[in-house]
Amino acid sequence: MKGDIKLTPDEKYQLIARNLQEVLGEDKIKSILKERDVRIYWGTATTGKPHVAYFVPMSKIADFLRAGAEVTVLFADLHAYLDNMKAPWDLLELRVQYYEHSIKSMLQSIGVPIDKLKFIKGTSYQLSKEYTLDVYRLSSVITEHDAKKAGAEVVKQVEHPLLSGLLYPGLQALDEEYLKVDAQFGGIDQRKIFTFAEKYLPQLGYQKRAHLMNPMVPGLTGAKMSSSEEESKIDLLDSPSTVKKKLKKAFCEPGNIESNGVLSFTKHVIFPLFQNEQKFKISRSAANGGDIIFEEYESLEKAFASEEIHPGDLKLAVEIYINKLLDPIRKKFEEPLMKELTQKAYPSAVKETKASQAKSPTSDDIAPSRLDIRIGKIVEVSRHPDADALYVEKIDLGEKEPRTIVSGLVNFVPIEEMENRLVVVLCNLKPAKMRGIESQGMVLCASLDDPKRVEPLIPPEFAKPGDRVIIENYETGTPDDVLNPKKKVWEKLQVDFKTNNDLIAQWQG
């Protein structure tokens, strides 16, 4: 849709709301549009490097601008520090600069005129006397329960949370008032913060804002795209060959339109950015049916679901579009000043990991990178001949021979459910005999004490035997060959392994 076409209020709303998962305050936005253009802000905490999934909010910002909205982009540097110090204080300014150049380059790549946007840094107003007093006022009415619940999906969750993480949702709520907007835009993972803002801002005498929520677009592995999970995302500066390699490995099962990051990217980025009657083209050999053109996403999804489109052909098409988006960004960051900024804002992964471990309550000698956790498949299972509560399993861990592992799961998991299932295994415990049979590892489970329940962890469907499970921010460490029982490494780390509200296994969040 061309920006110079006069749009009605209803047409503006449709453009603002398209492809969103949820809108809170729809009537409020429609009412404002009858009188004037709506004011919207989108904020991003300046932590890990922006990746290709950032094109999802960028394409919505393009929609907002086409609808005539006034859009503010907030570089939330203070939030980045409060979120479990994901960005060290001395790197905040550098990362803000990196984000600003990245976001502006992305917007220019998709043809969004940045002169129509307002860019603002959080600390430019969040350290003012007025804002600080409002933080104190807000803290006097917010319960600890509500603060923790609001940040559950956004702020890194740990066993003993810092007070900073509890402040985070309140600051994000106050941003709506201090930026003088009508609506805040974000991912559906921020819904609890948005409803928190709707509850507490009126208690300070401020108006309740509307909230626009994008769906969470799956990463290349099928799960949420994460800055810390290298294989789940394409970095803005990845080379064309790296893009090809990552897409080749991406989860894109024939006919599967769920948890499909490749397909979702076409829906939320490629199609919304088409202008002047552009169409999505998949190039194929004549033997495979020849080239095929799609005018709207729904037709592509239907064709993929019926397996008319092969995953390999879809990936090749998406690869072309991604490289077109990334080319101007790569070019920008080839400039000497940009290279220097990148190196300063994001020191090498090894140095950064060591620094974070040094500041962490977990010391180097019990870092989770010492654990050898792998995906396994039970290829054989039987009851222990001398213990009623124990199973004896043969588990394929990608090694020459399956390992024998003894698990106390008889009273919790029927034997038929143990057969041929994928499990998560701690592989570098010292082998130990259990009623005469040597166990060479441990099947990891989640448990509940009252009522007593034990369930083996369930790996993603795309996982295969031998895949290593990595703990976020400890990607570069090397597991011990065998954990020394006297050092109690597993016992010290185990207390921080939990499942979150979505039943996802985590270590310190």
Short mmCIF file of C-alpha atoms in Angstrom, two decimals:
data_model
loop_
_atom_site.label_atom_id
_atom_site.label_comp_id
_atom_site.label_asym_id
_atom_site.label_seq_id
_atom_site.Cartn_x
_atom_site.Cartn_y
_atom_site.Cartn_z
CA MET A 1 0.00 0.00 0.00
CA LYS A 2 1.50 3.33 -0.99
CA GLY A 3 2.00 5.89 1.74
CA ASP A 4 0.55 8.80 -0.32
CA ILE A 5 -2.93 7.22 -0.56
CA LYS A 6 -5.47 8.87 1.76
CA LEU A 7 -6.63 6.23 4.22
CA THR A 8 -9.85 6.15 6.23
CA PRO A 9 -9.65 5.55 10.01
CA ASP A 10 -10.81 1.96 9.48
CA GLU A 11 -8.16 1.37 6.81
CA LYS A 12 -5.51 2.80 9.12
CA TYR A 13 -6.60 0.48 11.92
CA GLN A 14 -6.52 -2.56 9.63
CA LEU A 15 -2.96 -1.67 8.61
CA ILE A 16 -1.93 -1.15 12.24
CA ALA A 17 -3.48 -4.44 13.41
CA ARG A 18 -2.66 -6.79 10.55
CA ASN A 19 -0.67 -9.92 11.48
CA LEU A 20 -0.78 -9.00 15.19
CA GLN A 21 -1.66 -11.78 17.61
CA GLU A 22 -3.60 -9.56 20.00
CA VAL A 23 -4.70 -5.96 20.53
CA LEU A 24 -5.64 -4.67 23.99
CA GLY A 25 -7.61 -1.44 23.71
CA GLU A 26 -8.90 -1.79 20.16
CA ASP A 27 -11.79 0.63 20.77
CA LYS A 28 -9.41 3.25 22.21
CA ILE A 29 -7.21 3.16 19.09
CA LYS A 30 -10.21 3.34 16.73
CA SER A 31 -11.59 6.29 18.68
CA ILE A 32 -8.28 8.19 18.47
CA LEU A 33 -7.99 7.49 14.72
CA LYS A 34 -11.29 9.28 14.13
CA GLU A 35 -9.70 12.47 15.48
CA ARG A 36 -5.95 12.21 14.77
CA ASP A 37 -3.11 9.81 14.05
CA VAL A 38 -2.11 7.45 16.85
CA ARG A 39 1.20 7.68 18.75
CA ILE A 40 3.02 4.34 19.23
CA TYR A 41 6.29 3.33 20.82
CA TRP A 42 8.41 0.21 20.46
CA GLY A 43 11.28 -0.45 22.85
CA THR A 44 14.20 -2.82 22.67
CA ALA A 45 16.62 -3.63 25.48
CA THR A 46 20.16 -3.22 24.20
CA THR A 47 21.56 -6.63 25.17
CA GLY A 48 22.64 -9.28 22.62
CA LYS A 49 23.15 -8.43 18.96
CA PRO A 50 19.97 -7.77 16.95
CA HIS A 51 19.27 -10.64 14.53
CA VAL A 52 17.09 -11.29 11.52
CA ALA A 53 13.92 -11.71 13.64
CA TYR A 54 14.11 -7.97 14.36
CA PHE A 55 12.75 -7.52 10.85
CA VAL A 56 9.40 -8.71 12.28
CA PRO A 57 8.86 -5.58 14.44
CA MET A 58 10.54 -3.48 11.73
CA SER A 59 7.91 -4.56 9.20
CA LYS A 60 5.17 -3.62 11.67
CA ILE A 61 6.79 -0.23 12.25
CA ALA A 62 6.58 0.19 8.46
CA ASP A 63 2.84 -0.60 8.72
CA PHE A 64 2.41 1.95 11.51
CA LEU A 65 4.11 4.65 9.45
CA ARG A 66 2.01 3.83 6.39
CA ALA A 67 -1.03 4.27 8.64
CA GLY A 68 0.22 7.75 9.53
CA ALA A 69 1.22 6.89 13.10
CA GLU A 70 3.87 8.82 15.03
CA VAL A 71 6.40 6.16 16.05
CA THR A 72 9.06 6.35 18.75
CA VAL A 73 11.86 3.75 18.96
CA LEU A 74 13.23 3.43 22.50
CA PHE A 75 16.73 2.05 23.09
CA ALA A 76 16.13 0.72 26.59
CA ASP A 77 19.67 0.79 27.95
CA LEU A 78 18.70 0.93 31.63
CA HIS A 79 16.33 -2.02 31.13
CA ALA A 80 19.22 -4.00 29.62
CA TYR A 81 21.21 -3.55 32.81
CA LEU A 82 18.27 -4.31 35.13
CA ASP A 83 17.57 -7.60 33.33
CA ASN A 84 20.12 -9.62 35.33
CA MET A 85 22.90 -7.32 34.05
CA LYS A 86 22.71 -8.80 30.53
CA ALA A 87 24.54 -5.69 29.40
CA PRO A 88 27.39 -4.62 31.72
CA TRP A 89 27.25 -0.95 32.76
CA ASP A 90 30.49 -0.08 30.98
CA LEU A 91 29.13 -1.45 27.68
CA LEU A 92 25.67 0.16 27.78
CA GLU A 93 26.57 3.25 25.72
CA LEU A 94 28.44 1.19 23.12
CA ARG A 95 25.56 -1.23 22.73
CA VAL A 96 23.08 1.60 22.36
CA GLN A 97 25.21 2.91 19.49
CA TYR A 98 25.36 -0.57 17.94
CA TYR A 99 21.58 -0.97 18.21
CA GLU A 100 20.93 2.47 16.78
CA HIS A 101 23.07 1.82 13.69
CA SER A 102 21.59 -1.69 13.31
CA ILE A 103 17.95 -0.63 13.62
CA LYS A 104 18.39 2.36 11.31
CA SER A 105 20.14 0.15 8.74
CA MET A 106 17.32 -2.40 8.93
CA LEU A 107 14.66 0.25 8.45
CA GLN A 108 16.52 1.73 5.50
CA SER A 109 16.92 -1.77 4.06
CA ILE A 110 13.14 -2.21 3.94
CA GLY A 111 12.53 1.31 2.63
CA VAL A 112 11.24 2.93 5.82
CA PRO A 113 12.01 6.68 5.93
CA ILE A 114 13.74 7.11 9.30
CA ASP A 115 13.14 10.88 9.27
CA LYS A 116 9.55 10.03 10.27
CA LEU A 117 10.74 8.20 13.38
CA LYS A 118 11.81 9.48 16.77
CA PHE A 119 14.75 7.66 18.40
CA ILE A 120 15.32 8.03 22.12
CA LYS A 121 17.65 6.50 24.73
CA GLY A 122 16.09 5.35 28.00
CA THR A 123 18.62 6.99 30.28
CA SER A 124 17.99 10.36 28.59
CA TYR A 125 14.83 10.70 30.75
CA GLN A 126 14.76 7.70 33.11
CA LEU A 127 17.35 9.31 35.43
CA SER A 128 15.38 12.55 35.80
CA LYS A 129 14.01 13.63 39.19
CA GLU A 130 10.39 13.28 38.03
CA TYR A 131 10.81 9.78 36.61
CA THR A 132 12.79 8.62 39.67
CA LEU A 133 10.07 9.87 42.03
CA ASP A 134 7.47 8.01 39.96
CA VAL A 135 9.54 4.81 40.28
CA TYR A 136 9.35 5.23 44.06
CA ARG A 137 5.62 6.02 43.91
CA LEU A 138 5.02 2.95 41.78
CA SER A 139 7.08 0.72 44.09
CA SER A 140 4.81 1.75 46.97
CA VAL A 141 1.72 0.23 45.33
CA ILE A 142 3.13 -2.78 43.45
CA THR A 143 3.25 -6.15 45.19
CA GLU A 144 6.33 -8.37 44.87
CA HIS A 145 4.07 -11.09 43.42
CA ASP A 146 2.75 -8.82 40.64
CA ALA A 147 6.24 -7.49 39.78
CA LYS A 148 7.68 -10.99 39.49
CA LYS A 149 4.69 -12.29 37.52
CA ALA A 150 4.80 -9.35 35.09
CA GLY A 151 8.44 -9.98 34.17
CA ALA A 152 8.20 -13.77 34.07
CA GLU A 153 8.34 -14.01 30.25
CA VAL A 154 10.81 -11.17 29.65
CA VAL A 155 13.18 -10.76 32.59
CA LYS A 156 15.68 -13.58 33.10
CA GLN A 157 14.34 -15.78 35.91
CA VAL A 158 16.74 -17.10 38.55
CA GLU A 159 16.39 -18.92 41.87
CA HIS A 160 17.24 -15.83 43.93
CA PRO A 161 16.16 -12.84 41.80
CA LEU A 162 17.82 -9.47 42.15
CA LEU A 163 15.64 -6.50 43.05
CA SER A 164 16.59 -4.94 39.70
CA GLY A 165 14.55 -7.55 37.82
CA LEU A 166 11.48 -6.71 39.89
CA LEU A 167 11.84 -3.01 39.01
CA TYR A 168 11.95 -3.74 35.26
CA PRO A 169 8.15 -4.01 34.59
CA GLY A 170 7.46 -0.77 36.49
CA LEU A 171 9.97 1.16 34.40
CA GLN A 172 8.49 -0.20 31.19
CA ALA A 173 5.03 0.87 32.36
CA LEU A 174 6.22 4.40 33.19
CA ASP A 175 7.82 4.70 29.74
CA GLU A 176 4.31 4.86 28.25
CA GLU A 177 3.55 8.00 30.26
CA TYR A 178 6.91 9.71 29.78
CA LEU A 179 6.96 9.07 26.03
CA LYS A 180 3.38 10.45 25.81
CA VAL A 181 2.11 7.66 23.55
CA ASP A 182 -1.32 6.16 22.96
CA ALA A 183 -0.09 2.59 22.55
CA GLN A 184 2.92 0.38 23.16
CA PHE A 185 3.97 -2.27 20.64
CA GLY A 186 5.82 -5.47 21.51
CA GLY A 187 5.81 -9.25 21.34
CA ILE A 188 3.11 -11.44 22.88
CA ASP A 189 5.77 -12.48 25.44
CA GLN A 190 5.34 -9.00 26.96
CA ARG A 191 1.60 -9.39 27.56
CA LYS A 192 2.01 -9.68 31.35
CA ILE A 193 3.98 -6.44 31.44
CA PHE A 194 1.31 -4.75 29.33
CA THR A 195 -1.57 -5.84 31.60
CA PHE A 196 0.60 -4.84 34.58
CA ALA A 197 0.90 -1.33 33.08
CA GLU A 198 -2.86 -1.17 32.52
CA LYS A 199 -3.44 -2.02 36.19
CA TYR A 200 -0.87 0.22 37.86
CA LEU A 201 -0.52 3.40 35.75
CA PRO A 202 -4.06 4.58 36.67
CA GLN A 203 -3.10 4.19 40.35
CA LEU A 204 -0.59 7.01 39.80
CA GLY A 205 -3.23 9.11 38.05
CA TYR A 206 -1.96 8.28 34.55
CA GLN A 207 -4.12 7.01 31.70
CA LYS A 208 -4.24 3.40 30.57
CA ARG A 209 -2.65 2.83 27.16
CA ALA A 210 -3.51 0.39 24.37
CA HIS A 211 -1.16 -2.50 23.57
CA LEU A 212 -0.27 -4.09 20.23
CA MET A 213 1.26 -7.57 20.31
CA ASN A 214 3.18 -9.44 17.65
CA PRO A 215 3.23 -13.26 17.69
CA MET A 216 6.54 -14.89 18.65
CA VAL A 217 8.14 -15.99 15.39
CA PRO A 218 9.93 -19.37 15.68
CA GLY A 219 13.67 -19.51 15.17
CA LEU A 220 15.44 -21.80 12.72
CA THR A 221 15.35 -24.66 15.25
CA GLY A 222 11.57 -24.42 15.60
CA ALA A 223 11.74 -22.84 19.07
CA LYS A 224 11.85 -19.13 19.97
CA MET A 225 14.55 -17.24 18.07
CA SER A 226 17.18 -16.24 20.63
CA SER A 227 20.21 -13.96 20.54
CA SER A 228 22.08 -16.43 22.74
CA GLU A 229 21.25 -19.55 20.70
CA GLU A 230 23.49 -19.31 17.64
CA GLU A 231 21.77 -22.02 15.60
CA SER A 232 18.29 -20.55 16.15
CA LYS A 233 18.91 -17.25 14.39
CA ILE A 234 20.62 -15.50 11.50
CA ASP A 235 22.78 -12.58 12.58
CA LEU A 236 22.45 -9.31 10.66
CA LEU A 237 26.10 -9.56 9.64
CA ASP A 238 26.13 -13.25 8.67
CA SER A 239 27.68 -13.83 5.25
CA PRO A 240 25.58 -15.27 2.38
CA SER A 241 27.34 -18.62 2.82
CA THR A 242 26.46 -18.65 6.55
CA VAL A 243 22.85 -17.76 5.75
CA LYS A 244 22.74 -20.69 3.33
CA LYS A 245 24.27 -23.06 5.90
CA LYS A 246 21.88 -22.04 8.67
CA LEU A 247 18.82 -22.24 6.43
CA LYS A 248 19.91 -25.64 5.19
CA LYS A 249 19.91 -26.91 8.79
CA ALA A 250 16.68 -25.10 9.72
CA PHE A 251 13.68 -27.09 10.90
CA CYS A 252 11.23 -27.09 7.98
CA GLU A 253 9.40 -30.41 7.95
CA PRO A 254 7.36 -31.19 4.79
CA GLY A 255 3.75 -30.15 5.27
CA ASN A 256 4.39 -28.80 8.79
CA ILE A 257 3.21 -25.19 9.11
CA GLU A 258 3.59 -25.09 12.91
CA SER A 259 6.86 -24.02 14.62
CA ASN A 260 8.28 -23.40 11.16
CA GLY A 261 10.63 -20.42 11.35
CA VAL A 262 11.27 -20.34 7.59
CA LEU A 263 7.57 -20.18 6.76
CA SER A 264 6.84 -17.70 9.57
CA PHE A 265 9.52 -15.34 8.26
CA THR A 266 7.76 -15.17 4.90
CA LYS A 267 4.46 -14.37 6.65
CA HIS A 268 5.66 -11.70 9.06
CA VAL A 269 8.47 -10.06 7.07
CA ILE A 270 8.61 -10.83 3.37
CA PHE A 271 4.93 -10.54 2.38
CA PRO A 272 4.15 -7.43 4.51
CA LEU A 273 7.09 -5.60 2.91
CA PHE A 274 5.97 -6.22 -0.67
CA GLN A 275 4.97 -3.06 -2.52
CA ASN A 276 3.95 -2.17 -6.07
CA GLU A 277 2.37 -5.58 -6.67
CA GLN A 278 5.52 -7.55 -5.81
CA LYS A 279 5.02 -11.31 -5.56
CA PHE A 280 6.80 -14.18 -3.82
CA LYS A 281 8.69 -16.30 -6.32
CA ILE A 282 9.97 -19.83 -5.79
CA SER A 283 12.38 -20.90 -8.51
CA ARG A 284 12.26 -24.58 -9.45
CA SER A 285 13.59 -26.72 -12.27
CA ALA A 286 11.17 -27.77 -14.99
CA ALA A 287 11.42 -31.34 -13.71
CA ASN A 288 10.11 -30.17 -10.32
CA GLY A 289 7.21 -28.18 -11.73
CA GLY A 290 8.94 -24.97 -12.78
CA ASP A 291 8.81 -21.55 -11.12
CA ILE A 292 5.76 -20.74 -9.01
CA ILE A 293 4.44 -17.34 -7.93
CA PHE A 294 2.36 -16.49 -4.83
CA GLU A 295 0.47 -13.22 -4.49
CA GLU A 296 -0.51 -13.69 -0.83
CA TYR A 297 0.89 -15.67 2.08
CA GLU A 298 -2.22 -17.80 2.61
CA SER A 299 -1.74 -19.44 -0.80
CA LEU A 300 1.90 -20.25 0.01
CA GLU A 301 0.98 -21.75 3.38
CA LYS A 302 -1.76 -23.88 1.80
CA ALA A 303 0.62 -25.13 -0.91
CA PHE A 304 3.30 -25.98 1.68
CA ALA A 305 0.79 -27.74 3.94
CA SER A 306 -0.34 -29.95 1.03
CA GLU A 307 3.36 -30.62 0.22
CA GLU A 308 3.13 -28.99 -3.20
CA ILE A 309 6.17 -26.94 -2.14
CA HIS A 310 9.31 -28.79 -1.06
CA PRO A 311 11.15 -27.38 2.03
CA GLY A 312 14.37 -27.11 0.00
CA ASP A 313 12.70 -24.90 -2.61
CA LEU A 314 11.13 -22.70 0.08
CA LYS A 315 14.49 -22.29 1.83
CA LEU A 316 16.21 -21.26 -1.41
CA ALA A 317 13.56 -18.60 -2.05
CA VAL A 318 13.74 -17.25 1.51
CA GLU A 319 17.54 -17.22 1.28
CA ILE A 320 17.35 -14.82 -1.67
CA TYR A 321 15.01 -12.45 0.15
CA ILE A 322 17.03 -12.53 3.40
CA ASN A 323 20.25 -11.70 1.57
CA LYS A 324 18.56 -8.77 -0.16
CA LEU A 325 17.58 -7.45 3.27
CA LEU A 326 21.01 -8.03 4.80
CA ASP A 327 23.20 -6.75 1.94
CA PRO A 328 22.93 -3.01 2.79
CA ILE A 329 23.43 -3.77 6.51
CA ARG A 330 26.56 -5.82 5.83
CA LYS A 331 27.86 -3.01 3.64
CA LYS A 332 27.26 -0.43 6.38
CA PHE A 333 29.10 -2.51 8.99
CA GLU A 334 32.08 -3.03 6.71
CA GLU A 335 33.02 0.59 7.39
CA PRO A 336 36.08 0.83 9.72
CA LEU A 337 34.21 2.78 12.41
CA MET A 338 31.38 0.24 12.42
CA LYS A 339 33.83 -2.67 12.70
CA GLU A 340 35.50 -0.98 15.64
CA LEU A 341 32.14 -0.34 17.32
CA THR A 342 31.11 -3.98 16.90
CA GLN A 343 34.33 -5.24 18.49
CA LYS A 344 34.04 -2.85 21.44
CA ALA A 345 30.33 -3.39 22.08
CA TYR A 346 30.56 -7.18 21.80
CA PRO A 347 34.01 -8.41 22.86
CA SER A 348 34.85 -11.95 21.82
CA ALA A 349 32.49 -14.60 23.18
CA VAL A 350 35.25 -16.22 25.24
CA LYS A 351 36.20 -12.95 26.98
CA GLU A 352 32.59 -12.03 27.59
CA THR A 353 31.74 -15.46 29.01
CA LYS A 354 34.71 -15.32 31.38
CA ALA A 355 33.72 -11.83 32.51
CA SER A 356 30.12 -12.82 33.17
CA GLN A 357 31.22 -15.89 35.10
CA ALA A 358 33.61 -13.81 37.21
CA LYS A 359 30.73 -11.51 38.23
CA SER A 360 28.31 -14.39 38.69
CA PRO A 361 27.56 -16.08 42.02
CA THR A 362 28.48 -19.28 40.17
CA SER A 363 32.27 -19.50 40.26
CA ASP A 364 34.39 -20.99 37.48
CA ASP A 365 34.78 -24.36 39.22
CA ILE A 366 31.04 -25.05 39.10
CA ALA A 367 30.08 -23.44 35.76
CA PRO A 368 27.27 -25.36 33.97
CA SER A 369 29.47 -25.74 30.90
CA ARG A 370 31.18 -28.56 32.81
CA LEU A 371 28.07 -30.73 32.41
CA ASP A 372 27.91 -33.08 29.42
CA ILE A 373 24.17 -33.10 28.75
CA ARG A 374 23.05 -34.84 25.57
CA ILE A 375 19.95 -36.04 23.78
CA GLY A 376 19.50 -39.81 23.88
CA LYS A 377 17.04 -42.35 22.55
CA ILE A 378 15.98 -45.38 24.60
CA VAL A 379 16.45 -48.38 22.29
CA GLU A 380 15.80 -51.04 24.93
CA VAL A 381 14.25 -51.02 28.41
CA SER A 382 13.52 -53.68 31.04
CA ARG A 383 12.78 -53.96 34.76
CA HIS A 384 15.81 -54.32 37.03
CA PRO A 385 15.99 -57.99 38.11
CA ASP A 386 16.80 -57.07 41.71
CA ALA A 387 14.94 -53.77 42.26
CA ASP A 388 11.20 -53.27 41.73
CA ALA A 389 11.43 -49.47 41.29
CA LEU A 390 14.26 -49.42 38.72
CA TYR A 391 14.38 -49.62 34.92
CA VAL A 392 17.50 -50.70 33.05
CA GLU A 393 17.74 -48.81 29.75
CA LYS A 394 20.00 -49.03 26.74
CA ILE A 395 20.27 -45.45 25.45
CA ASP A 396 21.68 -44.34 22.08
CA LEU A 397 23.72 -41.18 22.72
CA GLY A 398 25.35 -40.96 19.31
CA GLU A 399 28.25 -43.13 20.44
CA LYS A 400 29.48 -46.45 19.02
CA GLU A 401 27.41 -48.46 21.48
CA PRO A 402 24.32 -47.59 23.54
CA ARG A 403 24.96 -46.84 27.22
CA THR A 404 23.40 -48.74 30.08
CA ILE A 405 21.58 -46.38 32.43
CA VAL A 406 19.51 -47.27 35.48
CA SER A 407 16.55 -45.00 36.35
CA GLY A 408 14.09 -45.08 39.25
CA LEU A 409 11.04 -44.43 37.10
CA VAL A 410 9.00 -47.63 37.42
CA ASN A 411 6.44 -45.99 39.72
CA PHE A 412 6.08 -42.91 37.52
CA VAL A 413 6.35 -43.90 33.83
CA PRO A 414 4.82 -47.07 32.30
CA ILE A 415 7.39 -49.24 30.54
CA GLU A 416 5.63 -48.85 27.17
CA GLU A 417 6.11 -45.06 27.41
CA MET A 418 9.83 -45.55 28.02
CA GLU A 419 10.37 -47.54 24.85
CA ASN A 420 11.87 -45.65 21.88
CA ARG A 421 11.43 -42.22 23.49
CA LEU A 422 13.88 -39.32 23.30
CA VAL A 423 15.33 -38.30 26.66
CA VAL A 424 17.85 -35.81 28.08
CA VAL A 425 20.86 -37.49 29.70
CA LEU A 426 23.64 -36.24 31.98
CA CYS A 427 26.53 -38.22 30.51
CA ASN A 428 29.61 -37.40 32.57
CA LEU A 429 28.66 -38.58 36.04
CA LYS A 430 31.05 -41.15 37.43
CA PRO A 431 29.61 -44.62 36.61
CA ALA A 432 27.98 -46.21 39.67
CA LYS A 433 26.53 -49.63 40.39
CA MET A 434 22.85 -49.72 41.24
CA ARG A 435 21.86 -53.06 42.71
CA GLY A 436 24.65 -54.78 40.80
CA ILE A 437 24.19 -53.07 37.42
CA GLU A 438 26.54 -50.22 36.45
CA SER A 439 24.73 -47.05 35.41
CA GLN A 440 26.66 -44.83 32.99
CA GLY A 441 24.62 -41.65 33.24
CA MET A 442 21.34 -40.19 34.45
CA VAL A 443 18.06 -39.50 32.67
CA LEU A 444 17.04 -35.95 33.64
CA CYS A 445 13.49 -35.48 34.90
CA ALA A 446 11.23 -32.80 36.34
CA SER A 447 9.61 -33.63 39.66
CA LEU A 448 6.86 -32.38 41.95
CA ASP A 449 6.74 -33.31 45.62
CA ASP A 450 3.05 -32.90 46.45
CA PRO A 451 1.53 -34.91 44.92
CA LYS A 452 4.69 -36.80 44.00
CA ARG A 453 5.25 -36.79 40.23
CA VAL A 454 8.31 -37.43 38.10
CA GLU A 455 8.44 -36.91 34.32
CA PRO A 456 11.44 -37.28 31.98
CA LEU A 457 12.31 -34.08 30.10
CA ILE A 458 10.98 -34.04 26.54
CA PRO A 459 13.47 -32.86 23.88
CA PRO A 460 12.25 -30.97 20.79
CA GLU A 461 10.98 -33.19 17.98
CA PHE A 462 13.88 -32.26 15.71
CA ALA A 463 16.52 -33.36 18.26
CA LYS A 464 18.56 -36.45 17.55
CA PRO A 465 20.72 -38.78 19.66
CA GLY A 466 24.08 -37.23 20.49
CA ASP A 467 22.98 -33.58 20.22
CA ARG A 468 24.55 -31.61 23.08
CA VAL A 469 22.34 -29.45 25.30
CA ILE A 470 23.95 -26.05 25.88
CA ILE A 471 23.26 -23.65 28.75
CA GLU A 472 22.68 -20.04 27.62
CA ASN A 473 25.75 -17.81 28.15
CA TYR A 474 28.00 -20.84 28.77
CA GLU A 475 28.31 -21.96 25.15
CA THR A 476 32.11 -21.90 25.02
CA GLY A 477 32.93 -24.12 28.00
CA THR A 478 34.18 -27.71 27.73
CA PRO A 479 32.50 -30.48 29.76
CA ASP A 480 34.59 -32.55 32.16
CA ASP A 481 35.36 -36.06 30.97
CA VAL A 482 34.02 -37.29 34.32
CA LEU A 483 32.64 -35.12 37.13
CA ASN A 484 34.62 -35.55 40.34
CA PRO A 485 32.10 -36.72 42.99
CA LYS A 486 34.13 -35.07 45.76
CA LYS A 487 33.71 -31.62 44.16
CA LYS A 488 29.88 -31.97 44.15
CA VAL A 489 29.69 -30.10 40.81
CA TRP A 490 26.36 -31.61 39.76
CA GLU A 491 24.86 -31.22 43.23
CA LYS A 492 25.75 -27.51 43.35
CA LEU A 493 24.38 -26.84 39.86
CA GLN A 494 21.32 -29.05 40.17
CA VAL A 495 19.53 -26.78 42.66
CA ASP A 496 19.10 -24.10 39.96
CA PHE A 497 17.62 -26.43 37.35
CA LYS A 498 13.89 -25.66 37.26
CA THR A 499 10.97 -25.61 34.84
CA ASN A 500 9.27 -22.27 34.15
CA ASN A 501 5.54 -21.52 33.88
CA ASP A 502 5.54 -22.95 30.35
CA LEU A 503 7.19 -26.17 31.62
CA ILE A 504 10.43 -25.38 29.80
CA ALA A 505 13.60 -26.65 31.52
CA GLN A 506 15.98 -23.85 32.56
CA TRP A 507 19.09 -23.21 34.63
CA GLN A 508 18.88 -19.91 36.54
CA GLY A 509 16.30 -18.80 33.99
#
